[in-house]
Coordinates of C-alpha atoms and ligand atoms in Angstrom, one line a residue:
X1 CA 124.5 94.9 108.1
X2 CA 122.1 94.5 111.1
X3 CA 118.6 94.1 109.7
X4 CA 116.3 96.7 111.1
X5 CA 113.2 95.3 110.3
X6 CA 110.9 94.2 113.2
X7 CA 108.3 91.9 112.3
X8 CA 105.3 91.1 114.0
X9 CA 103.5 87.8 112.7
X10 CA 100.4 88.9 114.5
X11 CA 100.3 91.9 112.6
X12 CA 100.8 90.3 109.1
X13 CA 98.0 88.0 109.9
X14 CA 95.8 90.9 110.7
X15 CA 96.9 92.7 107.8
X16 CA 95.9 89.9 105.4
X17 CA 92.4 90.3 106.9
X18 CA 92.2 93.8 106.0
X19 CA 89.7 94.9 103.2
X20 CA 90.7 97.5 100.9
X21 CA 88.5 100.2 102.7
X22 CA 89.9 99.6 106.2
X23 CA 93.4 99.6 104.4
X24 CA 92.8 102.8 103.3
X25 CA 91.8 104.4 106.6
X26 CA 94.6 102.6 108.3
X27 CA 96.9 104.2 106.1
X28 CA 95.7 107.7 106.8
X29 CA 96.7 106.9 110.4
X30 CA 100.1 105.8 109.6
X31 CA 101.4 107.4 106.6
X32 CA 103.8 110.3 106.1
X33 CA 103.5 110.3 102.5
X34 CA 105.0 113.4 100.7
X35 CA 102.0 114.0 98.2
X36 CA 100.2 117.1 98.8
X37 CA 97.1 115.6 97.5
X38 CA 97.3 117.6 94.4
X39 CA 98.8 114.8 92.3
X40 CA 100.8 115.5 89.1
X41 CA 100.7 115.3 85.2
X42 CA 99.5 112.5 83.6
X43 CA 102.4 112.1 81.5
X44 CA 105.1 112.7 84.3
X45 CA 108.4 111.1 84.5
X46 CA 108.5 108.0 86.9
X47 CA 111.9 106.7 87.7
X48 CA 112.4 103.0 88.5
X49 CA 115.8 101.9 90.0
X50 CA 116.3 98.3 90.2
X51 CA 119.4 96.2 91.5
X52 CA 121.7 94.0 89.3
X53 CA 120.0 91.2 87.6
X54 CA 120.7 88.7 90.4
X55 CA 117.6 86.6 89.7
X56 CA 115.0 86.3 86.8
X57 CA 112.3 88.5 89.0
X58 CA 114.6 91.5 88.4
X59 CA 114.8 90.8 84.6
X60 CA 111.1 90.5 84.4
X61 CA 110.4 93.7 86.4
X62 CA 112.5 95.9 84.1
X63 CA 110.3 95.0 81.0
X64 CA 107.1 95.0 82.8
X65 CA 107.8 98.6 84.3
X66 CA 109.0 99.8 81.0
X67 CA 105.9 98.5 79.2
X68 CA 103.3 99.2 82.1
X69 CA 104.3 102.8 82.7
X70 CA 104.0 103.6 79.0
X71 CA 100.8 101.9 78.7
X72 CA 99.6 104.0 81.8
X73 CA 100.6 107.2 79.8
X74 CA 103.7 107.9 82.0
X75 CA 107.3 108.4 80.9
X76 CA 109.3 105.8 82.4
X77 CA 113.1 105.8 83.2
X78 CA 113.9 102.2 84.1
X79 CA 117.5 101.6 85.2
X80 CA 119.4 98.6 86.6
X81 CA 122.6 98.9 88.8
X82 CA 125.6 97.5 87.1
X83 CA 126.9 94.0 88.1
X84 CA 130.1 95.2 89.8
X85 CA 129.6 98.7 91.2
X86 CA 126.0 98.2 92.0
X87 CA 125.8 100.9 95.0
X88 CA 127.7 103.8 93.3
X89 CA 125.7 103.0 90.1
X90 CA 122.2 103.0 91.8
X91 CA 123.0 106.1 93.8
X92 CA 124.0 108.1 90.6
X93 CA 120.8 106.6 88.7
X94 CA 118.4 108.0 91.5
X95 CA 120.0 111.3 91.6
X96 CA 119.7 111.6 88.1
X97 CA 116.0 110.8 88.1
X98 CA 115.6 113.6 90.8
X99 CA 117.3 116.0 88.5
X100 CA 115.2 115.1 85.6
X101 CA 112.1 115.9 87.8
X102 CA 110.6 112.4 88.3
X103 CA 107.4 112.6 90.4
X104 CA 107.7 109.1 91.8
X105 CA 110.9 106.9 92.2
X106 CA 110.4 103.3 92.7
X107 CA 113.7 101.5 94.2
X108 CA 114.7 97.9 94.3
X109 CA 117.7 98.7 96.4
X110 CA 120.9 97.0 95.8
X111 CA 122.1 98.0 99.3
X112 CA 119.6 99.0 101.8
X113 CA 121.4 101.1 104.1
X114 CA 123.2 103.1 101.3
X115 CA 120.6 105.3 99.8
X116 CA 119.5 107.7 102.5
X117 CA 121.3 110.8 100.7
X118 CA 119.5 110.0 97.4
X119 CA 116.2 109.4 98.9
X120 CA 116.4 112.7 100.9
X121 CA 117.3 114.5 97.6
X122 CA 114.2 112.9 96.0
X123 CA 111.9 114.0 99.0
X124 CA 113.3 117.5 99.0
X125 CA 112.4 117.7 95.3
X126 CA 108.9 116.7 96.1
X127 CA 109.2 113.1 94.6
X128 CA 107.5 110.2 96.3
X129 CA 109.8 107.3 97.2
X130 CA 108.5 103.7 96.9
X131 CA 110.7 100.9 98.1
X132 CA 110.0 98.0 95.8
X133 CA 110.5 94.3 97.0
X134 CA 113.4 95.3 99.1
X135 CA 113.1 97.8 102.1
X136 CA 115.5 100.9 102.3
X137 CA 116.7 101.1 105.9
X138 CA 117.6 104.1 108.3
X139 CA 115.8 106.9 106.6
X140 CA 112.4 108.7 107.0
X141 CA 112.4 109.5 103.4
X142 CA 110.6 106.3 102.2
X143 CA 107.0 106.8 101.7
X144 CA 105.8 103.3 100.9
X145 CA 107.0 99.6 100.7
X146 CA 105.5 97.2 98.2
X147 CA 106.5 93.6 98.3
X148 CA 105.5 90.0 98.6
X149 CA 105.5 89.3 102.4
X150 CA 109.0 88.2 102.7
X151 CA 109.0 86.9 106.3
X152 CA 106.1 84.8 105.1
X153 CA 108.4 83.5 102.4
X154 CA 111.1 82.5 105.0
X155 CA 108.4 80.6 107.1
X156 CA 107.2 78.7 103.8
X157 CA 110.8 77.8 102.9
X158 CA 111.4 76.4 106.4
X159 CA 108.2 74.5 106.4
X160 CA 108.7 73.1 103.0
X161 CA 112.3 71.9 104.0
X162 CA 110.7 70.0 107.0
X163 CA 107.8 68.6 105.0
X164 CA 110.0 67.4 102.1
X165 CA 112.6 65.6 104.5
X166 CA 109.8 63.9 106.4
X167 CA 108.2 62.7 103.1
X168 CA 111.5 61.2 102.1
X169 CA 112.8 59.8 105.5
X170 CA 109.8 59.7 107.9
X171 CA 112.0 59.6 111.0
X172 CA 114.8 62.2 112.1
X173 CA 117.2 63.5 113.0
X174 CA 117.5 65.0 109.7
X175 CA 120.9 66.6 108.8
X176 CA 120.7 70.1 107.0
X177 CA 122.8 73.1 105.9
X178 CA 121.5 76.7 105.9
X179 CA 122.1 79.3 103.3
X180 CA 120.9 83.0 103.4
X181 CA 121.1 85.8 100.8
X182 CA 123.3 88.9 100.1
X183 CA 124.0 90.7 103.7
X184 CA 123.5 94.1 101.8
X185 CA 119.9 93.1 100.9
X186 CA 117.5 93.7 103.7
X187 CA 115.3 90.7 102.6
X188 CA 118.0 88.2 103.4
X189 CA 117.7 88.5 107.2
X190 CA 113.8 88.6 106.7
X191 CA 114.0 85.3 104.8
X192 CA 116.3 83.6 107.1
X193 CA 114.4 84.7 110.2
X194 CA 111.1 83.4 108.9
X195 CA 112.8 80.2 108.0
X196 CA 114.5 79.8 111.3
X197 CA 111.4 80.5 113.3
X198 CA 110.2 77.0 111.9
X199 CA 113.6 75.5 112.0
X200 CA 115.1 76.5 115.2
X201 CA 112.9 74.8 117.6
X202 CA 113.6 71.7 115.7
X203 CA 117.3 72.3 115.8
X204 CA 117.2 72.9 119.7
X205 CA 115.4 69.7 120.0
X206 CA 118.0 67.7 118.2
X207 CA 115.4 66.6 115.5
X208 CA 117.3 68.6 112.9
X209 CA 121.2 68.8 113.0
X210 CA 123.2 71.5 111.1
X211 CA 126.1 69.1 109.9
X212 CA 128.8 72.2 109.8
X213 CA 127.3 73.8 112.9
X214 CA 127.0 77.0 110.8
X215 CA 123.7 78.7 112.0
X216 CA 124.6 82.3 112.3
X217 CA 123.5 84.4 109.3
X218 CA 127.0 85.7 108.9
X219 CA 128.2 82.2 108.3
X220 CA 125.4 81.3 105.9
X221 CA 125.4 84.6 103.8
X222 CA 125.8 84.5 100.1
X223 CA 127.5 87.8 99.0
X224 CA 125.8 89.4 96.1
X225 CA 123.3 86.7 95.8
X226 CA 126.0 85.0 93.6
X227 CA 125.5 81.4 92.4
X228 CA 129.4 80.8 92.4
X229 CA 129.6 81.9 96.0
X230 CA 126.8 79.4 97.0
X231 CA 128.5 76.7 95.2
X232 CA 131.8 77.3 96.6
X233 CA 130.5 77.4 100.2
X234 CA 128.5 74.1 99.5
X235 CA 131.8 72.5 97.9
X236 CA 133.7 73.5 101.2
X237 CA 130.9 72.3 103.5
X238 CA 131.0 69.0 101.7
X239 CA 134.6 68.6 102.1
X240 CA 134.8 69.7 105.9
X241 CA 131.5 68.0 107.2
X242 CA 130.4 65.3 104.9
X243 CA 133.5 63.1 104.4
X244 CA 133.2 59.3 103.5
X245 CA 129.6 58.0 103.4
X246 CA 128.0 61.1 105.2
X247 CA 125.0 62.5 103.5
X248 CA 122.8 65.5 104.0
X249 CA 118.9 65.5 104.0
X250 CA 118.2 69.1 103.4
X251 CA 119.4 72.5 102.5
X252 CA 117.6 75.8 103.2
X253 CA 118.5 77.8 100.0
X254 CA 116.8 81.4 100.1
X255 CA 116.1 81.3 96.1
X256 CA 116.3 79.4 93.1
X257 CA 119.5 80.5 91.5
X258 CA 121.4 79.5 94.8
X259 CA 119.4 76.2 94.9
X260 CA 120.7 75.2 91.4
X261 CA 124.2 75.9 92.5
X262 CA 123.8 74.0 95.8
X263 CA 122.4 71.1 93.7
X264 CA 125.4 71.3 91.3
X265 CA 127.8 71.2 94.2
X266 CA 126.0 68.3 96.0
X267 CA 125.8 66.3 92.8
X268 CA 129.5 67.0 91.9
X269 CA 130.6 65.6 95.1
X270 CA 128.5 62.3 94.2
X271 CA 126.1 62.7 97.1
X272 CA 122.3 61.8 96.8
X273 CA 120.0 64.8 96.1
X274 CA 118.8 66.5 99.4
X275 CA 115.5 68.3 99.9
X276 CA 116.4 71.9 98.6
X277 CA 114.2 74.9 99.0
X278 CA 114.0 77.8 96.6
X279 CA 112.2 81.1 95.8
X280 CA 111.2 83.0 92.5
X281 CA 109.7 80.4 90.2
X282 CA 112.6 80.8 87.8
X283 CA 112.2 78.5 84.5
X284 CA 115.1 76.1 85.3
X285 CA 114.1 75.6 88.9
X286 CA 110.5 74.8 87.7
X287 CA 111.9 72.3 85.3
X288 CA 114.2 70.9 88.2
X289 CA 111.1 70.6 90.6
X290 CA 109.1 68.7 87.8
X291 CA 112.2 66.5 87.2
X292 CA 112.3 65.7 91.0
X293 CA 115.5 67.6 91.8
X294 CA 114.8 71.0 93.4
X295 CA 112.2 70.3 96.1
X296 CA 110.3 73.6 96.3
X297 CA 110.1 77.3 95.1
X298 CA 107.9 80.3 95.9
X299 CA 105.7 82.0 93.6
X300 CA 105.9 85.6 93.9
X301 CA 104.3 86.6 90.6
X302 CA 106.3 89.7 89.2
X303 CA 103.4 90.6 86.9
X304 CA 101.3 91.3 89.9
X305 CA 103.8 93.1 92.0
X306 CA 104.6 95.5 89.2
X307 CA 101.0 96.0 88.3
X308 CA 100.2 96.9 91.9
X309 CA 103.1 99.3 92.0
X310 CA 102.0 101.0 88.8
X311 CA 98.4 101.2 90.5
X312 CA 100.1 102.9 93.5
X313 CA 101.8 105.4 90.9
X314 CA 98.3 106.1 89.2
X315 CA 96.7 106.9 92.7
X316 CA 99.6 109.4 93.5
X317 CA 99.1 111.0 90.1
X318 CA 95.5 111.6 90.8
X319 CA 96.4 113.1 94.3
X320 CA 94.9 110.0 96.2
X321 CA 96.3 108.1 98.8
X322 CA 97.5 104.6 97.6
X323 CA 96.1 101.6 99.0
X324 CA 98.1 100.0 101.7
X325 CA 97.4 97.0 104.0
X326 CA 100.0 97.0 106.8
X327 CA 101.2 99.8 109.0
X328 CA 102.9 97.7 111.6
X329 CA 105.4 95.3 110.3
X330 CA 108.1 96.7 108.5
X331 CA 110.3 99.2 110.6
X332 CA 113.2 100.3 109.0
X333 CA 115.1 101.7 111.8
X334 CA 113.7 105.2 111.2
X335 CA 110.0 104.7 111.0
X336 CA 107.5 102.0 110.1
X337 CA 106.8 102.0 106.5
X338 CA 103.4 102.0 105.3
X339 CA 103.3 98.7 103.2
X340 CA 101.2 96.9 100.6
X341 CA 101.9 93.4 101.1
X342 CA 101.0 90.4 98.5
X343 CA 100.8 86.8 99.8
X344 CA 103.7 84.4 98.5
X345 CA 102.7 80.8 97.4
X346 CA 104.8 77.9 98.0
X347 CA 105.3 75.4 95.0
X348 CA 106.3 71.8 95.0
X349 CA 105.7 69.2 92.2
X350 CA 102.4 68.8 93.8
X351 CA 100.8 72.0 93.4
X352 CA 102.8 73.4 90.4
X353 CA 100.1 72.9 87.8
X354 CA 97.5 74.6 89.9
X355 CA 99.9 77.4 91.1
X356 CA 101.1 78.3 87.6
X357 CA 97.8 77.8 85.8
X358 CA 97.6 81.5 84.9
X359 CA 101.3 81.7 83.9
X360 CA 101.6 81.1 80.2
X361 CA 105.3 80.7 80.5
X362 CA 105.3 78.5 83.5
X363 CA 102.2 76.5 83.0
X364 CA 103.4 74.4 80.0
X365 CA 106.3 73.1 82.1
X366 CA 104.1 71.5 84.6
X367 CA 102.2 69.4 81.9
Ligands
BGC1 C1 114.3 89.1 96.3 C2 114.2 87.6 95.8 C3 115.7 87.5 95.0 C4 116.8 88.0 95.5 C5 118.0 88.0 94.8 C6 115.6 89.4 96.8 O1 115.5 90.7 97.4 O2 113.1 89.3 97.0 O3 113.1 87.5 95.0 O4 115.7 86.1 94.6 O5 116.5 89.3 95.8 O6 117.9 88.7 93.6

């Protein structure tokens, strides 16, 4: 799938500087939200359609939405798409939320480009549609986007890869491999583009060599974000490009689940552990980082993202416009979607204790 997101780094930088007050006035200019300013009942039905549990963040999000919506007085309908027929499942779940009269539908899209019919039904029924973490493409019927800044995630991953390799082996050239996420997730290209913004100039200069020469996102993709697909690809790259004593210095991995699969493959081939990036701060990866295996991850605290999404729902309930802080960066091919972007944080062994200080689950792992 061709990604339709047009990113402007300057826009993100500027967005980060916006105060809440200016963010609101900005939003008034840019938004085409469906709410008529009257709000809706305090105990309204709020639908949350999440993708399959392809990483820990989605597992956490489900419980946080269920409890958070209940605490706020809403009726929550939280659904996950099934592991195999994810697209059809999610389409049916959203349609059913519309039929049941949901006032807001929060969607973590399983396939960015396959939901236009369902979000259009939602709009016709008067519901507000919020794209959560993953943008929904090719439709005007998305009111808001809320996510950690995913382009920034990619940039941080690319920079961590370079820093980690330099720390281990001060002089290049460094040999690496590139992995990206599932092609149906709009984020995959955003992460990859962010990372390549850092890596491509170094590849062009010859400071970094991609051992397999596979630099196109189509070659690096991991269908379904599945660990076994990343492991298989790494196995075959090791066989085809790293025979004999050849080693690799680093691997760009878009998330933690894939990072661990890549490490399993490299270790299985008897090669030294390369610098491997990640994302999501999954428990097993934080342990791996502390044990000096995986190099980095990204902290995108799901508790915060869900809380901010519920804040958006509360504003809509009152008939207010929700706070947004970016009206330029996320063009979904039909419109620039008014967004609320949170800042992601890079985590290595060095800053893990500090980064997870307020996370009761992860903090003990860093001691
Ligand atoms: C999320 C990542 C996650 C991936 C796989 C992406 O859309 O932003 O945090 O690792 O999906 O579930």
